């Protein structure tokens, strides 16, 4: 797979697939800019190389052109973080976009509107993919967190343009591959979130010593009567706070396991953290991971937002931009975005 540094980017139009899918408040303000910040080293590298930089991304899951999911707000944040102009274009394909790109000078940065305003993006539509590819000279995928999606800007595009991976994608793959190939054990996974984490349990259980799960996943498993291959590895909560957080006995049980771990992977909050009273479980577990001294990896937008709010993000070894993508990768699944780069990139 080619990397950013394998290309001569000077004066070239570089289409950089980012994941700027950030949480927004009701008023449309960015609640956590972690994913934007993680894209900066690649963008700065391209600035240094005097490329013409075209940034593309999705934001949320709009049904058609829902302007509350416009990337304009991300453009403003990028300008603040980079200290330079980022021109926002209100579409990602079409003659207006092409004309603006034609006028671009080296070092200029443009952010194109939400790819998912076109349903063809999620359909991996070949014509849409080709239209995106035709905008630039080189395509760089820097969006690890969307590589598990077979979308036009992640997969289809690669057949039409010289392609490679960005610095962030390269870093994510390197760290997570190391965990798969050479983990320090005991290796513990902690799955929280809204309940769909049960999907990754079977595959992950082949690689880890224990999986600690939250109430919602536990409920989902019971509801679906799922029988796992390694049930002895799955540690469910033994008490709860109004069903919205893990209770004190569970916290102690989880802490015991975490204390002995040499590697901990954590994806998804353990309780309903949007309510202050149900944050304790996740906070205690975050602190237990740090105290354990284990190599720690955290993934998923919500978990990251929470850790950032606690001011603890620097205490973890690797913060993955991927939620679903990280779990799929660690479960040993092939991610379509990465596979396409390997095949055609
Ligand atoms: C994520 O937040 O996990 C990625 O941005 C992918 O978003 P999606 O789950 O809406 O495809």
Short mmCIF file of C-alpha atoms and ligand atoms in Angstrom, two decimals:
data_model
loop_
_atom_site.label_atom_id
_atom_site.label_comp_id
_atom_site.label_asym_id
_atom_site.label_seq_id
_atom_site.Cartn_x
_atom_site.Cartn_y
_atom_site.Cartn_z
CA UNK A 1 0.00 0.00 0.00
CA UNK A 2 1.45 3.36 -1.01
CA UNK A 3 1.84 6.08 1.62
CA UNK A 4 1.59 9.83 1.33
CA UNK A 5 5.34 10.18 1.28
CA UNK A 6 5.63 7.99 -1.84
CA UNK A 7 4.07 10.76 -3.94
CA UNK A 8 5.42 14.01 -5.28
CA UNK A 9 2.58 16.25 -4.14
CA UNK A 10 3.95 19.62 -5.17
CA UNK A 11 1.39 21.55 -7.21
CA UNK A 12 -0.83 18.45 -7.41
CA UNK A 13 -4.50 18.31 -6.54
CA UNK A 14 -4.74 15.94 -3.61
CA UNK A 15 -8.17 14.63 -2.66
CA UNK A 16 -7.89 13.81 1.03
CA UNK A 17 -10.65 11.60 2.43
CA UNK A 18 -11.00 12.59 6.06
CA UNK A 19 -13.47 11.56 8.71
CA UNK A 20 -14.85 14.81 10.06
CA UNK A 21 -17.88 13.03 11.48
CA UNK A 22 -17.80 14.94 14.77
CA UNK A 23 -20.50 15.22 17.44
CA UNK A 24 -22.61 18.38 17.16
CA UNK A 25 -24.77 20.14 19.75
CA UNK A 26 -28.47 20.93 19.08
CA UNK A 27 -27.28 24.37 18.03
CA UNK A 28 -24.85 22.85 15.53
CA UNK A 29 -21.63 23.52 17.45
CA UNK A 30 -18.81 21.00 17.45
CA UNK A 31 -18.74 19.17 20.78
CA UNK A 32 -15.47 17.36 20.25
CA UNK A 33 -12.87 18.09 17.58
CA UNK A 34 -10.66 15.05 18.18
CA UNK A 35 -11.14 13.66 14.67
CA UNK A 36 -10.38 17.04 13.09
CA UNK A 37 -7.18 17.38 15.10
CA UNK A 38 -6.09 13.88 14.13
CA UNK A 39 -6.22 14.87 10.45
CA UNK A 40 -3.93 17.87 10.95
CA UNK A 41 -0.49 16.23 10.53
CA UNK A 42 -1.49 14.96 7.07
CA UNK A 43 -2.95 18.33 6.06
CA UNK A 44 0.13 20.15 7.36
CA UNK A 45 2.39 17.77 5.45
CA UNK A 46 0.49 18.62 2.25
CA UNK A 47 0.76 22.34 2.98
CA UNK A 48 4.50 21.93 3.45
CA UNK A 49 4.69 20.12 0.09
CA UNK A 50 2.76 22.94 -1.60
CA UNK A 51 -0.10 20.74 -2.75
CA UNK A 52 -3.60 21.88 -3.71
CA UNK A 53 -5.59 20.32 -0.92
CA UNK A 54 -9.15 19.11 -1.36
CA UNK A 55 -10.75 17.78 1.80
CA UNK A 56 -13.73 15.45 1.60
CA UNK A 57 -15.74 13.83 4.38
CA UNK A 58 -19.15 12.74 5.55
CA UNK A 59 -20.90 14.11 8.61
CA UNK A 60 -23.50 12.03 10.41
CA UNK A 61 -26.12 10.10 8.45
CA UNK A 62 -28.18 12.72 6.57
CA UNK A 63 -31.22 11.79 4.57
CA UNK A 64 -30.55 13.85 1.48
CA UNK A 65 -29.32 17.41 1.81
CA UNK A 66 -29.99 18.04 5.50
CA UNK A 67 -28.17 21.30 6.07
CA UNK A 68 -27.84 20.74 9.81
CA UNK A 69 -25.15 18.25 8.74
CA UNK A 70 -23.25 20.70 6.57
CA UNK A 71 -19.46 20.53 6.94
CA UNK A 72 -19.24 24.33 6.97
CA UNK A 73 -18.78 24.33 10.74
CA UNK A 74 -15.83 21.94 10.33
CA UNK A 75 -14.26 24.35 7.83
CA UNK A 76 -14.36 27.12 10.44
CA UNK A 77 -12.73 24.89 13.04
CA UNK A 78 -10.05 23.85 10.56
CA UNK A 79 -9.26 27.49 9.87
CA UNK A 80 -8.78 28.11 13.59
CA UNK A 81 -6.60 25.06 14.05
CA UNK A 82 -4.47 25.61 10.93
CA UNK A 83 -4.35 29.40 11.13
CA UNK A 84 -5.03 29.64 7.41
CA UNK A 85 -7.99 29.98 5.04
CA UNK A 86 -10.11 26.96 4.24
CA UNK A 87 -12.51 27.65 1.42
CA UNK A 88 -15.80 25.84 1.84
CA UNK A 89 -17.67 24.64 -1.27
CA UNK A 90 -21.40 23.88 -0.90
CA UNK A 91 -21.20 20.63 -2.90
CA UNK A 92 -18.68 17.89 -3.52
CA UNK A 93 -19.21 17.31 -7.26
CA UNK A 94 -20.50 19.30 -10.23
CA UNK A 95 -19.43 22.18 -12.47
CA UNK A 96 -19.24 24.80 -9.69
CA UNK A 97 -16.85 22.57 -7.75
CA UNK A 98 -14.76 21.88 -10.86
CA UNK A 99 -14.50 25.59 -11.69
CA UNK A 100 -13.38 26.47 -8.18
CA UNK A 101 -10.78 23.71 -8.21
CA UNK A 102 -9.45 24.90 -11.58
CA UNK A 103 -8.69 28.28 -10.00
CA UNK A 104 -6.78 26.75 -7.10
CA UNK A 105 -3.20 27.70 -6.32
CA UNK A 106 -0.61 25.57 -4.51
CA UNK A 107 -1.10 25.57 -0.74
CA UNK A 108 -4.78 26.41 -1.00
CA UNK A 109 -7.20 24.30 1.00
CA UNK A 110 -10.80 23.58 0.08
CA UNK A 111 -13.36 21.65 2.06
CA UNK A 112 -16.13 20.08 0.00
CA UNK A 113 -19.66 19.61 1.31
CA UNK A 114 -20.86 16.43 3.04
CA UNK A 115 -20.44 13.46 0.68
CA UNK A 116 -23.56 11.81 2.08
CA UNK A 117 -25.77 14.60 0.73
CA UNK A 118 -25.55 12.41 -2.37
CA UNK A 119 -27.10 8.99 -1.79
CA UNK A 120 -24.66 7.62 -4.38
CA UNK A 121 -21.89 7.90 -1.79
CA UNK A 122 -23.32 5.15 0.42
CA UNK A 123 -24.34 3.10 -2.63
CA UNK A 124 -20.72 3.07 -3.79
CA UNK A 125 -22.05 4.29 -7.10
CA UNK A 126 -19.35 3.99 -9.82
CA UNK A 127 -20.30 7.22 -11.65
CA UNK A 128 -20.25 9.21 -8.43
CA UNK A 129 -16.89 7.65 -7.50
CA UNK A 130 -15.51 8.61 -10.93
CA UNK A 131 -16.77 12.18 -10.58
CA UNK A 132 -14.95 12.48 -7.26
CA UNK A 133 -11.80 10.95 -8.70
CA UNK A 134 -11.85 13.34 -11.66
CA UNK A 135 -11.52 16.30 -9.28
CA UNK A 136 -7.92 15.50 -8.39
CA UNK A 137 -4.56 13.97 -9.36
CA UNK A 138 -4.04 11.80 -6.30
CA UNK A 139 -6.45 10.35 -3.75
CA UNK A 140 -5.32 9.85 -0.18
CA UNK A 141 -7.44 7.96 2.32
CA UNK A 142 -6.84 9.28 5.82
CA UNK A 143 -10.16 8.12 7.28
CA UNK A 144 -9.51 4.88 9.14
CA UNK A 145 -12.81 5.26 10.97
CA UNK A 146 -14.84 4.89 7.78
CA UNK A 147 -12.77 2.13 6.15
CA UNK A 148 -15.35 -0.46 7.26
CA UNK A 149 -17.87 1.17 4.91
CA UNK A 150 -18.03 0.22 1.23
CA UNK A 151 -18.74 3.75 0.08
CA UNK A 152 -17.81 5.57 -3.12
CA UNK A 153 -15.27 7.92 -1.51
CA UNK A 154 -13.63 5.03 0.35
CA UNK A 155 -13.73 2.12 -2.09
CA UNK A 156 -15.13 2.89 -5.57
CA UNK A 157 -12.92 5.92 -6.13
CA UNK A 158 -9.69 3.93 -5.91
CA UNK A 159 -10.22 2.28 -9.30
CA UNK A 160 -10.16 5.65 -11.02
CA UNK A 161 -7.19 7.50 -9.53
CA UNK A 162 -3.69 7.01 -8.12
CA UNK A 163 -4.27 6.28 -4.45
CA UNK A 164 -2.50 5.90 -1.15
CA UNK A 165 -2.89 6.13 2.59
CA UNK A 166 -2.54 9.23 4.74
CA UNK A 167 -0.42 9.53 7.88
CA UNK A 168 -3.36 8.90 10.20
CA UNK A 169 -4.52 5.77 8.41
CA UNK A 170 -0.96 4.48 8.41
CA UNK A 171 -0.61 5.10 12.15
CA UNK A 172 -3.92 3.45 13.04
CA UNK A 173 -3.10 0.32 11.04
CA UNK A 174 0.38 0.08 12.56
CA UNK A 175 -0.77 0.32 16.18
CA UNK A 176 -3.75 -1.98 15.79
CA UNK A 177 -1.77 -4.58 13.81
CA UNK A 178 0.75 -4.68 16.62
CA UNK A 179 -2.08 -5.44 19.06
CA UNK A 180 -3.29 -8.29 16.87
CA UNK A 181 0.09 -9.79 16.15
CA UNK A 182 1.98 -9.14 19.34
CA UNK A 183 -0.32 -8.29 22.21
CA UNK A 184 0.98 -8.12 25.75
CA UNK A 185 -1.31 -10.34 27.77
CA UNK A 186 -3.60 -10.51 29.66
CA UNK A 187 -5.50 -8.60 27.01
CA UNK A 188 -8.86 -7.21 28.06
CA UNK A 189 -11.55 -5.65 25.89
CA UNK A 190 -14.21 -3.41 27.38
CA UNK A 191 -17.33 -2.94 25.29
CA UNK A 192 -19.92 -0.33 26.10
CA UNK A 193 -22.14 1.87 23.97
CA UNK A 194 -25.70 1.43 22.89
CA UNK A 195 -25.82 -2.38 22.69
CA UNK A 196 -24.64 -3.39 19.24
CA UNK A 197 -21.17 -4.27 20.58
CA UNK A 198 -22.42 -7.86 20.90
CA UNK A 199 -21.71 -8.28 17.19
CA UNK A 200 -17.93 -8.13 17.65
CA UNK A 201 -17.80 -10.37 20.74
CA UNK A 202 -17.35 -13.77 19.08
CA UNK A 203 -14.42 -12.80 16.91
CA UNK A 204 -12.73 -10.59 19.51
CA UNK A 205 -13.08 -13.33 22.11
CA UNK A 206 -10.62 -15.43 20.11
CA UNK A 207 -7.96 -12.81 20.69
CA UNK A 208 -8.55 -11.55 24.20
CA UNK A 209 -8.56 -13.01 27.70
CA UNK A 210 -11.71 -11.24 28.87
CA UNK A 211 -14.44 -9.01 27.48
CA UNK A 212 -16.15 -6.75 29.99
CA UNK A 213 -19.54 -5.57 28.77
CA UNK A 214 -22.12 -3.02 29.84
CA UNK A 215 -25.81 -3.44 30.70
CA UNK A 216 -27.08 -2.64 27.22
CA UNK A 217 -24.95 -5.26 25.51
CA UNK A 218 -25.83 -7.78 28.21
CA UNK A 219 -29.54 -7.12 27.64
CA UNK A 220 -29.16 -7.46 23.90
CA UNK A 221 -27.36 -10.80 24.29
CA UNK A 222 -30.12 -12.11 26.56
CA UNK A 223 -32.88 -10.81 24.32
CA UNK A 224 -31.37 -12.46 21.27
CA UNK A 225 -30.42 -15.59 23.24
CA UNK A 226 -26.93 -15.47 21.72
CA UNK A 227 -24.60 -18.33 22.54
CA UNK A 228 -20.94 -17.38 22.28
CA UNK A 229 -17.96 -19.55 21.47
CA UNK A 230 -16.05 -18.51 24.58
CA UNK A 231 -18.71 -17.64 27.16
CA UNK A 232 -16.25 -17.95 30.05
CA UNK A 233 -14.43 -14.89 28.73
CA UNK A 234 -17.47 -12.61 28.81
CA UNK A 235 -17.91 -10.70 32.07
CA UNK A 236 -21.35 -9.14 32.44
CA UNK A 237 -22.38 -6.52 35.01
CA UNK A 238 -23.56 -7.93 38.34
CA UNK A 239 -25.37 -4.80 39.51
CA UNK A 240 -26.51 -1.51 38.04
CA UNK A 241 -27.73 2.00 38.82
CA UNK A 242 -31.31 2.27 37.54
CA UNK A 243 -30.16 0.18 34.56
CA UNK A 244 -28.32 3.27 33.23
CA UNK A 245 -24.86 2.63 34.64
CA UNK A 246 -22.82 -0.22 36.05
CA UNK A 247 -23.12 -0.49 39.83
CA UNK A 248 -20.41 -0.47 42.55
CA UNK A 249 -19.95 -4.24 42.65
CA UNK A 250 -19.50 -4.36 38.89
CA UNK A 251 -17.00 -1.54 39.07
CA UNK A 252 -14.99 -3.55 41.63
CA UNK A 253 -15.23 -6.70 39.54
CA UNK A 254 -14.10 -4.88 36.39
CA UNK A 255 -11.29 -3.12 38.28
CA UNK A 256 -9.96 -6.48 39.48
CA UNK A 257 -9.68 -7.69 35.90
CA UNK A 258 -8.21 -4.44 34.62
CA UNK A 259 -5.57 -4.37 37.37
CA UNK A 260 -4.03 -7.58 36.00
CA UNK A 261 -4.19 -6.55 32.33
CA UNK A 262 -1.17 -5.72 30.20
CA UNK A 263 -3.28 -4.45 27.29
CA UNK A 264 -6.75 -2.88 27.47
CA UNK A 265 -8.99 -1.99 24.53
CA UNK A 266 -11.99 0.16 25.32
CA UNK A 267 -14.84 1.11 23.01
CA UNK A 268 -18.09 2.67 24.16
CA UNK A 269 -19.14 4.24 27.47
CA UNK A 270 -20.44 1.88 30.14
CA UNK A 271 -23.41 3.99 31.13
CA UNK A 272 -25.70 6.74 29.88
CA UNK A 273 -22.99 9.37 30.13
CA UNK A 274 -25.13 12.17 28.71
CA UNK A 275 -26.70 12.21 32.22
CA UNK A 276 -24.22 13.30 34.87
CA UNK A 277 -25.53 10.81 37.42
CA UNK A 278 -24.69 7.87 35.16
CA UNK A 279 -21.10 8.74 34.38
CA UNK A 280 -19.47 7.24 37.42
CA UNK A 281 -18.95 3.73 36.02
CA UNK A 282 -17.18 4.99 32.89
CA UNK A 283 -15.08 7.45 34.89
CA UNK A 284 -13.97 4.80 37.39
CA UNK A 285 -13.08 2.41 34.60
CA UNK A 286 -11.11 5.10 32.74
CA UNK A 287 -9.10 5.78 35.89
CA UNK A 288 -8.60 2.06 36.56
CA UNK A 289 -7.18 1.59 33.06
CA UNK A 290 -4.72 4.43 33.57
CA UNK A 291 -3.68 3.14 37.01
CA UNK A 292 -3.14 -0.38 35.68
CA UNK A 293 -0.23 0.82 33.54
CA UNK A 294 -1.48 -1.48 30.75
CA UNK A 295 -1.02 -0.45 27.12
CA UNK A 296 -4.35 1.23 26.50
CA UNK A 297 -6.32 1.81 23.33
CA UNK A 298 -9.55 3.72 23.21
CA UNK A 299 -11.86 4.05 20.25
CA UNK A 300 -15.22 5.43 19.28
CA UNK A 301 -16.53 8.99 19.13
CA UNK A 302 -18.49 8.90 22.38
CA UNK A 303 -15.74 7.32 24.44
CA UNK A 304 -13.28 9.84 23.08
CA UNK A 305 -15.55 12.78 23.81
CA UNK A 306 -15.98 11.54 27.36
CA UNK A 307 -12.26 11.04 27.95
CA UNK A 308 -11.54 14.48 26.53
CA UNK A 309 -14.12 16.01 28.87
CA UNK A 310 -12.39 14.33 31.81
CA UNK A 311 -9.09 15.76 30.56
CA UNK A 312 -7.59 12.27 30.52
CA UNK A 313 -6.90 11.71 26.83
CA UNK A 314 -3.13 12.16 27.16
CA UNK A 315 -3.00 9.32 29.67
CA UNK A 316 -3.94 6.65 27.12
CA UNK A 317 -1.45 5.11 24.71
CA UNK A 318 -3.48 5.13 21.53
CA UNK A 319 -6.66 7.01 20.79
CA UNK A 320 -8.23 5.47 17.74
CA UNK A 321 -10.48 7.60 15.57
CA UNK A 322 -12.39 4.41 14.76
CA UNK A 323 -15.34 3.02 16.65
CA UNK A 324 -16.93 0.37 14.43
CA UNK A 325 -13.83 0.33 12.21
CA UNK A 326 -11.52 -0.34 15.15
CA UNK A 327 -13.65 -3.23 16.39
CA UNK A 328 -13.91 -4.76 12.90
CA UNK A 329 -10.17 -4.45 12.43
CA UNK A 330 -9.37 -6.00 15.80
CA UNK A 331 -11.86 -8.77 15.12
CA UNK A 332 -9.71 -9.67 12.12
CA UNK A 333 -12.26 -8.59 9.52
CA UNK A 334 -11.09 -7.16 6.24
CA UNK A 335 -11.98 -3.48 5.97
CA UNK A 336 -13.16 -2.64 2.43
CA UNK A 337 -11.37 0.74 2.40
CA UNK A 338 -8.03 -0.80 3.34
CA UNK A 339 -8.49 -3.81 1.05
CA UNK A 340 -9.22 -1.54 -1.92
CA UNK A 341 -6.02 0.42 -1.24
CA UNK A 342 -4.06 -2.82 -0.99
CA UNK A 343 -5.48 -4.07 -4.30
CA UNK A 344 -5.43 -0.95 -6.43
CA UNK A 345 -3.43 1.60 -4.44
C1 LIG B 1 -18.00 6.62 12.66
O1 LIG B 1 -18.39 7.58 13.34
O2 LIG B 1 -17.83 5.48 13.16
C2 LIG B 1 -17.62 6.86 11.23
O3 LIG B 1 -17.59 8.21 10.93
C3 LIG B 1 -18.54 6.11 10.32
O4 LIG B 1 -19.84 6.65 10.40
P1 LIG B 1 -21.11 5.75 10.05
O5 LIG B 1 -21.21 4.73 11.17
O6 LIG B 1 -22.28 6.69 9.99
O7 LIG B 1 -20.83 5.08 8.75
#
